[in-house]
Coordinates of C-alpha atoms and ligand atoms in Angstrom, one line a residue:
M1 CA 131.1 95.9 65.1
I2 CA 131.5 97.1 68.8
T3 CA 134.1 100.1 69.1
G4 CA 133.8 100.9 73.0
K5 CA 133.0 104.5 71.9
N6 CA 130.3 106.8 73.0
Y7 CA 127.9 108.1 70.4
I8 CA 128.0 112.1 70.8
G9 CA 125.1 113.0 68.4
N10 CA 126.5 111.3 65.1
Q11 CA 130.1 111.1 66.3
L12 CA 131.7 108.1 67.8
S13 CA 134.1 109.4 70.7
S14 CA 136.4 108.3 73.3
T15 CA 138.0 111.1 74.7
G16 CA 138.1 110.0 78.3
N17 CA 140.8 107.8 79.9
V18 CA 138.6 105.7 82.0
T19 CA 138.0 102.2 80.6
Y20 CA 136.0 99.0 81.4
K21 CA 134.8 95.7 80.1
T22 CA 131.7 93.6 80.4
I23 CA 131.6 90.2 81.7
N24 CA 130.3 87.0 80.3
P25 CA 128.5 85.6 83.6
K26 CA 128.3 82.1 82.2
L27 CA 132.0 81.7 81.6
N28 CA 133.0 84.1 84.2
I29 CA 135.4 85.9 81.8
E30 CA 135.6 89.5 80.5
N31 CA 134.1 90.0 77.1
E32 CA 136.7 91.4 74.7
P33 CA 135.8 94.8 73.7
T34 CA 137.1 97.9 76.0
F35 CA 134.6 100.5 76.7
F36 CA 135.5 104.3 77.2
E37 CA 133.5 106.1 79.8
A38 CA 132.3 109.4 78.6
S39 CA 134.4 112.4 79.5
Q40 CA 133.0 115.4 81.0
E41 CA 133.5 117.2 77.7
E42 CA 131.6 114.4 76.0
V43 CA 128.6 114.7 78.4
E44 CA 128.5 118.5 77.8
K45 CA 128.7 118.1 74.1
A46 CA 125.6 115.5 74.2
V47 CA 123.7 117.6 76.3
Y48 CA 124.6 120.8 74.0
L49 CA 123.3 119.0 71.0
A50 CA 120.3 117.6 72.6
S51 CA 119.1 121.0 73.4
E52 CA 119.8 122.3 70.0
A53 CA 118.1 119.2 68.3
F54 CA 115.0 119.8 70.6
E55 CA 114.2 123.1 68.8
G56 CA 113.5 121.3 65.4
F57 CA 112.5 118.1 66.9
K58 CA 109.6 119.2 69.0
K59 CA 107.8 120.6 66.1
M60 CA 108.1 117.6 63.7
S61 CA 105.0 115.9 62.5
G62 CA 104.1 112.6 63.7
S63 CA 104.5 110.9 60.2
K64 CA 108.2 112.0 60.4
K65 CA 108.7 110.7 63.9
A66 CA 107.0 107.6 62.9
K67 CA 109.6 107.0 60.2
F68 CA 112.6 107.4 62.5
L69 CA 110.9 105.1 65.1
N70 CA 110.2 102.3 62.6
A71 CA 113.7 102.8 61.0
I72 CA 115.1 102.3 64.6
A73 CA 113.2 98.9 64.6
D74 CA 114.3 97.8 61.2
E75 CA 117.9 98.7 62.0
I76 CA 117.8 96.6 65.1
L77 CA 116.4 93.7 63.2
A78 CA 119.0 94.0 60.5
M79 CA 121.9 93.3 63.2
D80 CA 120.4 89.8 63.4
D81 CA 123.0 87.4 65.1
L82 CA 125.5 90.0 66.2
L83 CA 123.1 91.6 68.5
I84 CA 121.8 88.3 69.8
E85 CA 125.2 87.0 70.4
T86 CA 126.5 90.1 72.4
Y87 CA 123.2 90.1 74.4
I88 CA 123.8 86.7 75.5
S89 CA 127.5 87.2 76.3
E90 CA 126.8 90.2 78.3
T91 CA 123.8 88.6 80.3
G92 CA 123.9 84.7 80.6
L93 CA 120.3 85.0 79.3
P94 CA 119.2 82.2 76.8
E95 CA 118.7 82.9 73.2
G96 CA 114.9 82.5 73.3
R97 CA 114.9 85.3 76.0
A98 CA 117.0 87.6 73.7
K99 CA 114.8 87.3 70.6
G100 CA 111.8 87.6 72.8
E101 CA 113.0 90.9 74.2
R102 CA 114.1 92.0 70.8
G103 CA 110.5 91.4 69.8
R104 CA 109.1 93.4 72.6
T105 CA 111.5 96.2 71.8
I106 CA 110.5 96.1 67.9
G107 CA 106.8 96.0 69.0
Q108 CA 107.1 99.0 71.3
L109 CA 109.0 101.2 68.7
R110 CA 106.1 100.2 66.0
A111 CA 103.4 101.0 68.6
F112 CA 104.9 104.5 69.2
A113 CA 105.1 105.0 65.5
D114 CA 101.4 104.0 64.9
L115 CA 100.4 106.3 67.8
V116 CA 102.1 109.4 66.6
I117 CA 100.9 108.9 62.9
E118 CA 97.4 108.9 64.3
G119 CA 97.9 111.8 66.3
S120 CA 95.0 112.2 69.1
W121 CA 97.5 111.3 71.9
V122 CA 98.0 115.0 72.2
D123 CA 95.0 115.4 74.0
A124 CA 93.8 118.7 72.1
T125 CA 91.1 120.6 74.0
I126 CA 89.5 123.5 72.4
D127 CA 87.1 126.0 73.9
T128 CA 85.8 128.2 71.4
S129 CA 85.5 132.1 72.3
D130 CA 82.0 133.7 72.9
L131 CA 83.0 137.4 72.6
D132 CA 79.0 138.4 73.5
R133 CA 79.2 136.7 77.0
S134 CA 78.5 139.2 79.6
P135 CA 79.7 140.4 81.8
I136 CA 83.2 139.0 80.5
P137 CA 83.8 138.0 76.9
K138 CA 85.2 134.5 76.6
Q139 CA 88.5 134.1 74.8
D140 CA 89.3 131.2 72.5
I141 CA 91.6 128.5 74.4
R142 CA 93.2 125.7 72.9
K143 CA 95.5 123.1 74.8
M144 CA 97.5 120.3 73.7
L145 CA 100.4 118.4 75.0
V146 CA 103.9 119.5 74.0
P147 CA 107.5 117.9 74.7
L148 CA 109.5 118.7 78.0
G149 CA 112.9 118.9 76.3
P150 CA 116.0 116.5 76.7
V151 CA 115.5 113.2 78.5
V152 CA 118.1 111.1 80.0
V153 CA 117.4 107.4 80.0
F154 CA 118.9 104.9 82.6
G155 CA 118.1 101.1 81.7
A156 CA 118.1 98.2 84.1
S157 CA 120.3 95.4 84.1
N158 CA 117.7 92.8 83.6
F159 CA 116.2 94.3 80.1
P160 CA 119.3 95.2 78.0
L161 CA 116.8 95.5 75.1
A162 CA 113.2 96.4 76.1
Y163 CA 114.1 98.7 79.2
A164 CA 117.3 100.0 78.0
T165 CA 119.0 102.1 75.1
A166 CA 115.9 101.8 72.6
G167 CA 113.4 100.5 75.2
G168 CA 109.9 101.7 76.2
D169 CA 111.5 105.1 77.9
T170 CA 113.4 106.0 74.8
A171 CA 110.7 105.1 72.3
A172 CA 108.4 107.2 74.3
A173 CA 110.4 110.1 74.7
F174 CA 111.1 110.2 70.6
A175 CA 107.3 110.0 70.2
A176 CA 106.8 112.6 72.3
G177 CA 109.5 115.0 70.4
C178 CA 112.2 114.7 73.0
P179 CA 115.9 114.2 72.3
V180 CA 117.3 111.3 74.3
I181 CA 120.6 110.8 76.2
V182 CA 121.2 107.2 77.3
K183 CA 123.2 106.5 80.3
S184 CA 124.4 102.9 79.1
H185 CA 124.2 100.1 81.7
P186 CA 127.8 99.2 82.3
M187 CA 126.9 95.4 82.5
H188 CA 125.7 95.5 78.7
A189 CA 127.5 98.3 77.2
G190 CA 128.1 96.4 74.2
T191 CA 124.5 95.5 73.5
G192 CA 123.8 99.4 74.1
E193 CA 126.4 100.3 71.6
L194 CA 124.8 98.2 68.9
V195 CA 121.3 99.6 69.5
A196 CA 122.9 102.9 69.9
S197 CA 124.3 102.6 66.2
A198 CA 120.8 101.3 65.1
I199 CA 119.2 104.4 66.5
N200 CA 122.0 106.8 64.8
K201 CA 121.8 105.1 61.4
A202 CA 118.1 105.4 61.6
A203 CA 118.2 109.1 62.7
I204 CA 120.8 109.9 59.6
K205 CA 118.4 108.1 56.9
T206 CA 115.4 109.7 58.5
G207 CA 116.9 113.2 58.5
M208 CA 116.8 113.7 62.4
P209 CA 118.5 116.6 63.7
E210 CA 122.1 115.7 65.1
G211 CA 121.8 115.4 68.9
V212 CA 118.5 113.8 69.0
F213 CA 120.0 110.7 70.2
S214 CA 123.6 110.2 72.3
N215 CA 124.6 107.1 74.1
L216 CA 127.1 107.6 77.0
N217 CA 129.1 104.9 78.4
S218 CA 129.9 104.8 82.3
S219 CA 131.2 102.3 84.7
G220 CA 130.1 104.2 87.8
I221 CA 127.5 106.7 88.9
E222 CA 129.4 109.8 87.9
I223 CA 128.1 110.4 84.3
G224 CA 124.6 109.8 85.6
V225 CA 124.9 112.3 88.3
Q226 CA 126.4 114.9 85.9
L227 CA 123.4 114.4 83.5
V228 CA 120.7 114.7 86.0
K229 CA 122.2 118.0 87.5
H230 CA 122.7 119.4 83.8
P231 CA 120.5 122.6 83.6
K232 CA 119.8 121.7 79.9
V233 CA 118.2 118.2 80.9
K234 CA 114.5 118.5 81.5
A235 CA 113.3 114.7 82.8
V236 CA 114.8 111.6 83.6
G237 CA 113.5 107.9 83.1
F238 CA 115.2 105.3 85.1
T239 CA 114.5 101.4 85.6
G240 CA 116.3 99.9 88.5
S241 CA 116.9 99.9 92.2
I242 CA 115.0 101.8 94.8
K243 CA 118.4 103.2 96.1
G244 CA 119.5 104.1 92.8
G245 CA 116.1 105.8 91.6
R246 CA 115.9 107.4 95.0
A247 CA 119.2 109.1 94.7
L248 CA 118.3 110.3 91.2
L249 CA 115.1 111.8 92.4
D250 CA 116.8 113.6 95.3
L251 CA 119.2 114.9 92.9
A252 CA 116.5 116.3 90.5
S253 CA 114.6 117.9 93.2
Q254 CA 117.6 119.7 94.6
R255 CA 118.3 121.5 91.3
P256 CA 117.7 125.3 91.1
E257 CA 115.2 124.2 88.8
P258 CA 113.8 120.7 89.8
I259 CA 112.8 118.3 87.1
P260 CA 110.6 115.1 86.9
V261 CA 112.2 111.7 87.5
F262 CA 110.1 108.8 86.4
A263 CA 112.1 105.9 88.3
E264 CA 110.6 102.4 87.9
M265 CA 112.0 100.5 90.8
G266 CA 112.0 97.4 93.0
S267 CA 108.8 95.7 94.4
I268 CA 107.9 92.4 96.2
N269 CA 104.8 91.9 94.5
P270 CA 102.6 90.5 97.1
V271 CA 100.5 87.5 96.6
I272 CA 97.4 86.7 98.8
L273 CA 96.2 83.3 99.2
L274 CA 92.7 83.3 100.1
P275 CA 91.2 80.4 102.2
E276 CA 88.7 78.7 99.7
A277 CA 91.2 78.7 97.0
M278 CA 93.7 77.0 99.1
T279 CA 91.2 74.3 100.2
A280 CA 90.6 73.6 96.5
R281 CA 94.0 73.7 94.6
S282 CA 96.9 74.6 97.0
A283 CA 99.1 72.0 95.2
D284 CA 98.3 73.6 91.8
I285 CA 98.9 77.0 93.0
A286 CA 102.3 75.9 94.5
K287 CA 103.5 74.4 91.3
T288 CA 102.6 77.5 89.3
Y289 CA 104.4 79.7 91.8
A290 CA 107.5 77.5 92.0
K291 CA 107.8 78.4 88.2
S292 CA 107.2 82.2 88.6
I293 CA 109.6 82.6 91.3
T294 CA 112.4 81.0 89.5
L295 CA 111.6 82.5 85.9
G296 CA 114.6 84.4 84.7
A297 CA 116.5 83.5 87.8
G298 CA 114.1 85.8 89.6
Q299 CA 115.5 88.7 88.0
F300 CA 112.0 90.3 87.5
C301 CA 110.7 93.7 89.0
T302 CA 107.4 91.6 89.2
N303 CA 108.8 88.6 90.9
P304 CA 106.8 87.3 93.5
G305 CA 108.8 87.7 96.6
L306 CA 106.0 87.7 99.4
I307 CA 103.3 85.3 99.6
L308 CA 100.6 85.7 102.5
G309 CA 98.3 83.3 103.6
V310 CA 96.4 82.1 106.7
K311 CA 98.0 79.6 109.1
G312 CA 96.6 76.0 108.7
K313 CA 97.1 72.5 107.1
N314 CA 96.4 74.0 103.7
L315 CA 99.1 76.7 103.8
D316 CA 101.4 73.9 105.4
H317 CA 100.6 71.9 102.3
F318 CA 101.2 75.0 99.8
I319 CA 104.7 75.5 101.3
K320 CA 105.5 71.8 101.2
V321 CA 104.6 71.4 97.5
L322 CA 106.1 74.8 96.5
S323 CA 109.4 73.9 98.4
D324 CA 109.6 70.3 96.8
E325 CA 108.8 71.8 93.3
I326 CA 111.3 74.5 93.2
I327 CA 114.1 72.4 94.3
K328 CA 113.3 70.5 91.0
I329 CA 113.8 73.4 88.8
K330 CA 117.3 73.8 87.1
P331 CA 119.1 77.0 88.5
S332 CA 119.9 79.6 85.9
C333 CA 122.8 81.9 85.5
M334 CA 122.3 85.5 86.8
L335 CA 123.1 88.4 84.8
H336 CA 126.5 89.2 86.6
P337 CA 128.8 88.3 89.3
N338 CA 127.6 91.7 91.3
I339 CA 124.0 90.7 91.0
I340 CA 124.5 87.2 92.3
S341 CA 126.8 88.7 95.0
N342 CA 124.0 91.2 95.9
Y343 CA 121.5 88.0 95.9
E344 CA 123.4 86.2 98.4
R345 CA 124.0 89.0 100.5
N346 CA 120.5 90.2 100.8
K347 CA 119.2 86.4 101.0
T348 CA 121.8 85.9 104.1
N349 CA 120.6 89.0 105.6
V350 CA 117.0 87.8 105.6
L351 CA 117.9 84.4 106.6
Q352 CA 119.6 85.7 109.9
Q353 CA 116.7 87.3 111.1
K354 CA 114.7 86.0 114.0
G355 CA 112.0 83.9 113.3
I356 CA 112.9 82.9 109.7
S357 CA 112.8 79.2 108.6
V358 CA 114.2 77.9 105.4
T359 CA 111.9 75.5 103.5
A360 CA 113.7 75.1 100.4
N361 CA 117.2 75.9 99.6
L362 CA 118.9 74.1 96.7
E363 CA 122.0 72.3 98.5
N364 CA 123.8 70.7 95.2
D365 CA 126.9 72.1 93.5
I366 CA 125.7 74.5 90.7
A367 CA 127.6 76.1 87.9
I368 CA 129.4 79.7 88.5
N369 CA 126.9 82.6 88.8
H370 CA 124.0 80.3 89.0
A371 CA 121.3 81.1 91.9
R372 CA 120.2 79.0 94.4
Q373 CA 116.3 79.2 94.5
T374 CA 115.0 79.7 98.2
V375 CA 111.7 79.7 99.8
T376 CA 111.5 80.9 103.5
T377 CA 108.6 81.1 106.0
V378 CA 107.7 83.2 108.7
A379 CA 104.9 84.0 111.3
G380 CA 102.6 87.1 110.4
K381 CA 103.7 88.9 113.8
T382 CA 107.3 88.5 113.1
F383 CA 106.8 90.0 109.5
L384 CA 105.0 92.8 110.8
E385 CA 107.6 93.8 113.2
N386 CA 110.7 93.6 111.0
K387 CA 110.9 95.8 108.0
I388 CA 114.2 94.0 106.7
L389 CA 112.0 91.2 105.7
H390 CA 109.8 93.8 103.7
Q391 CA 112.9 94.5 101.3
E392 CA 113.2 93.0 97.7
V393 CA 115.8 90.2 97.3
F394 CA 116.3 90.5 93.6
G395 CA 116.6 86.9 92.6
P396 CA 114.8 83.5 92.9
F397 CA 113.6 84.1 96.3
S398 CA 110.4 84.4 98.3
I399 CA 108.9 84.5 101.9
V400 CA 105.7 82.6 102.7
V401 CA 104.2 84.6 105.7
Q402 CA 101.7 82.7 107.9
C403 CA 99.0 85.0 109.2
K404 CA 97.0 83.9 112.4
D405 CA 94.0 85.1 110.7
I406 CA 92.5 87.3 107.9
E407 CA 92.6 90.5 110.1
E408 CA 96.4 89.9 110.5
L409 CA 96.8 89.4 106.9
E410 CA 95.0 92.5 106.0
T411 CA 97.0 94.4 108.8
I412 CA 100.2 93.2 106.9
I413 CA 98.9 94.5 103.4
N414 CA 98.4 97.9 105.1
T415 CA 102.0 98.3 106.2
L416 CA 103.6 97.1 103.0
D417 CA 105.6 99.7 100.8
G418 CA 104.1 100.4 97.5
Q419 CA 104.3 97.8 94.9
L420 CA 104.1 97.1 91.1
T421 CA 101.5 94.3 91.6
G422 CA 99.4 92.4 94.0
T423 CA 97.8 89.1 93.4
I424 CA 94.8 87.4 94.7
I425 CA 94.2 83.6 94.5
A426 CA 90.8 83.1 95.6
E427 CA 87.5 81.5 94.4
K428 CA 85.2 84.3 92.8
E429 CA 82.9 84.3 95.9
E430 CA 85.8 85.1 98.2
I431 CA 86.3 88.6 96.3
S432 CA 83.2 89.9 97.8
R433 CA 83.6 88.0 101.3
Y434 CA 87.3 89.6 101.8
N435 CA 86.4 93.1 100.0
T436 CA 88.4 94.8 102.7
V437 CA 91.6 92.8 101.9
I438 CA 91.0 93.5 98.1
D439 CA 90.8 97.2 98.9
A440 CA 93.7 97.3 101.2
L441 CA 95.7 95.7 98.3
Q442 CA 94.4 98.1 95.9
N443 CA 95.6 100.9 98.0
R444 CA 99.5 99.6 97.6
V445 CA 99.8 98.5 94.1
G446 CA 99.6 99.4 90.6
R447 CA 98.0 96.3 89.0
I448 CA 96.1 93.8 90.6
I449 CA 95.8 90.1 89.4
F450 CA 93.1 87.5 89.8
N451 CA 94.4 83.8 89.9
G452 CA 97.6 84.5 88.0
V453 CA 101.1 85.4 88.5
P454 CA 102.8 88.7 88.6
T455 CA 105.6 87.8 86.3
G456 CA 104.8 88.9 82.5
V457 CA 103.9 92.4 81.7
E458 CA 101.9 92.6 78.5
V459 CA 102.7 95.8 76.6
C460 CA 99.4 97.2 75.7
P461 CA 97.7 100.6 76.4
A462 CA 95.5 99.3 79.2
M463 CA 98.5 98.2 81.4
L464 CA 100.0 100.1 84.3
H465 CA 103.2 99.5 85.2
G466 CA 104.1 101.4 88.0
G467 CA 102.6 101.9 91.5
P468 CA 102.7 103.9 94.8
Y469 CA 106.1 104.9 96.1
P470 CA 108.7 103.2 95.9
A471 CA 107.5 100.9 93.2
S472 CA 107.8 104.2 91.1
T473 CA 108.4 107.8 91.8
D474 CA 104.8 108.8 90.3
S475 CA 102.1 106.4 90.5
R476 CA 100.2 108.5 88.0
F477 CA 102.0 107.3 85.1
T478 CA 102.9 103.8 83.5
A479 CA 106.3 103.1 82.1
V480 CA 104.9 100.2 79.8
G481 CA 102.6 100.6 76.9
V482 CA 102.0 103.8 74.5
Q483 CA 100.4 105.8 77.3
S484 CA 103.8 106.0 79.0
I485 CA 104.4 109.0 76.4
K486 CA 102.5 111.1 79.0
R487 CA 105.7 111.0 81.1
W488 CA 107.5 113.3 78.6
V489 CA 105.1 115.9 77.9
R490 CA 103.4 119.0 79.6
P491 CA 100.2 120.4 78.9
F492 CA 100.2 123.9 76.9
S493 CA 97.4 126.5 76.1
Y494 CA 97.2 128.9 73.3
Q495 CA 94.6 131.9 74.2
S496 CA 93.3 134.0 71.2
W497 CA 95.9 132.9 68.9
P498 CA 95.4 133.3 65.1
N499 CA 94.1 130.3 63.6
E500 CA 96.7 130.1 60.6
L501 CA 99.5 130.5 63.5
L502 CA 98.3 127.6 65.7
P503 CA 99.9 124.0 65.1
D504 CA 97.9 121.7 62.7
T505 CA 96.6 119.9 65.8
L506 CA 94.6 122.6 67.2
K507 CA 93.5 124.5 63.8
N508 CA 89.7 124.8 63.1
E509 CA 90.2 122.8 59.9
N510 CA 91.5 119.8 61.8
P511 CA 94.0 118.8 59.0
L512 CA 95.3 115.9 60.8
G513 CA 91.7 114.6 61.3
I514 CA 92.5 113.9 64.9
S515 CA 89.8 113.1 67.5
R516 CA 89.7 116.4 70.1
I517 CA 87.2 117.7 72.3
I518 CA 85.7 120.9 71.2
D519 CA 83.3 123.1 73.6
G520 CA 82.9 119.8 76.0
N521 CA 82.1 117.4 72.9
R522 CA 84.7 114.7 71.6
T523 CA 84.7 114.8 67.9
S524 CA 86.9 114.5 64.7
S525 CA 85.1 117.3 62.8
K526 CA 86.2 120.8 61.8
I527 CA 85.2 123.9 63.6
Ligands
NAP601 P1 120.5 99.7 89.7 O1 121.8 99.2 90.4 O2 119.6 100.6 90.2 O3 121.2 100.4 88.1 C1 120.3 101.0 87.2 C2 121.2 102.2 86.9 O4 121.1 103.1 87.7 C3 122.6 101.9 86.3 O5 123.1 102.3 85.2 C4 123.4 102.5 87.4 O6 124.6 102.7 87.2 C5 122.3 103.7 87.8 N1 122.6 104.0 89.3 C6 122.3 103.3 90.2 N2 122.5 103.9 91.5 C7 122.6 105.3 91.0 C8 123.0 106.4 91.8 N3 123.1 106.7 93.1 N4 123.1 107.6 91.0 C9 123.3 107.5 89.6 N5 123.2 106.3 89.0 C10 122.9 105.4 89.6 O7 119.6 98.7 89.2 P2 119.8 97.3 88.2 O8 120.7 96.2 89.1 O9 120.4 97.5 87.0 O10 118.4 96.6 88.3 C11 117.9 95.8 89.1 C12 116.6 96.5 89.7 O11 115.9 97.0 88.9 C13 115.8 95.6 90.8 O12 115.7 96.3 92.0 C14 114.5 95.7 90.0 O13 113.3 95.1 90.7 C15 114.6 96.8 89.3 N6 113.7 97.0 88.0 C16 112.6 97.6 87.9 C17 111.7 97.3 86.7 C18 110.5 98.3 86.8 O14 109.9 98.2 85.7 N7 110.0 98.8 88.0 C19 112.0 96.7 85.8 C20 113.4 96.1 85.9 C21 114.2 96.0 87.0 P3 125.9 102.3 87.6 O15 125.7 100.7 87.3 O16 126.9 102.8 86.6 O17 126.4 102.4 89.0

């Protein structure tokens, strides 16, 4: 059952007097439950409990944390239809997507459970002593990763499960040993509360300290601001717009004690069409891209919003087929009336720019809150000179840039902001011929794709989901896959510490049997 209340540790609480409702975008009506925005006292209590919980949670064994993570996955699955129905009513997304995202969320929780059971993720590095060394004896130094402290997580509107309450950020923070306070996304507060109840049940069942998790409702930015400024909060995870992520980064860096903000933000995901691939298969590529641009009503951070090619008949053909094909695709419902009004506003802003031509724009009547897919084209010089054209239009929208030659295409890549992905559509031999284009793209992106589409982010250890600013605030880390745990930890060294007082991870006997680096050699052996 959805109560509309906040989870402050194990307690459901609603002491505030600001209320709000979520919206069913398909029906364009408010959903039933009323949500109570967290009061200042509730925010204080959640943070206090989290910092108290940290003292026990940070020392918890990998197997105990894994039980907690697996129990969250079990509790989410146990909610079955209620969760799926709530997700659909708050997002307008279809059942298949809801179930797929639930599967991804469960998979992430279980992958982190496996990681912490195995235990080697702490990067244990041991340099044994050499007290006879002259002129100065060498001390015994042992290093491992330790958790940062309470983490605040902001989820995005477009992933109510996988990048939200029990999404990747939360699962990674729990695995690291950090308590989590979620600032619930106002557009899917019901889905958020249900998942919060699953986390809470799992925490109680597996004996976690109270305060290891809280879920705070809010309809505006104030609660998030209060959380990021709170001295007991030690890190922030954010998935959303560049505007939101940048605001939080600035707030966090202005604190007396600045803290890290790992923000995953917007991106236009450039796609580079190289000449021979265009000669060989421009129509097929166009058909594939019509689908990629409209997938999920274009509401993906990896949506291909920018396509770069060299002017000529092959690119003309590509634009024609892309435009013809995209119009045939049935429009889908966007997540919220605010999202569609932002889409229309941002798109109109681009369409009003000098030199932009619309090549596809659905003209038919469409259902309420459904998005009209749009393809535009512009000359390379115009694109270079107008930064407005470089901004994300969150929705089923893309600009095809017609460059006068490959040099102009490369210049454009060099002027782009940092991006999550870059895609090269090419024949194999073009990779070495256009190596400076590939190098330029590699400088601007976190992931480079060969002859594919950027939409679809596999969850696996080798995935890098992030990129140079503003795709993310710290391009050294991924937000997807088990290595995202590295965002919530810091390296810590023990010097000359008695063996029996060291954590098991660093003891001579290696009781956990993990892989460590001892005096420069990777091994699972004892010392
Ligand atoms: P959003 O408007 O930035 O909202 C995300 C969250 O941040 C919300 O909870 C929002 O709170 C909060 N927020 C926004 N501005 C804030 C501020 N100035 N101070 C404090 N809190 C603030 O983004 P969205 O519409 O939910 O998501 C769409 C965007 O996310 C797109 O740009 C998309 O590309 C990006 N995205 C990125 C990734 C990635 O992995 N890189 C994944 C998915 C989506 P309120 O709603 O309460 O204001």
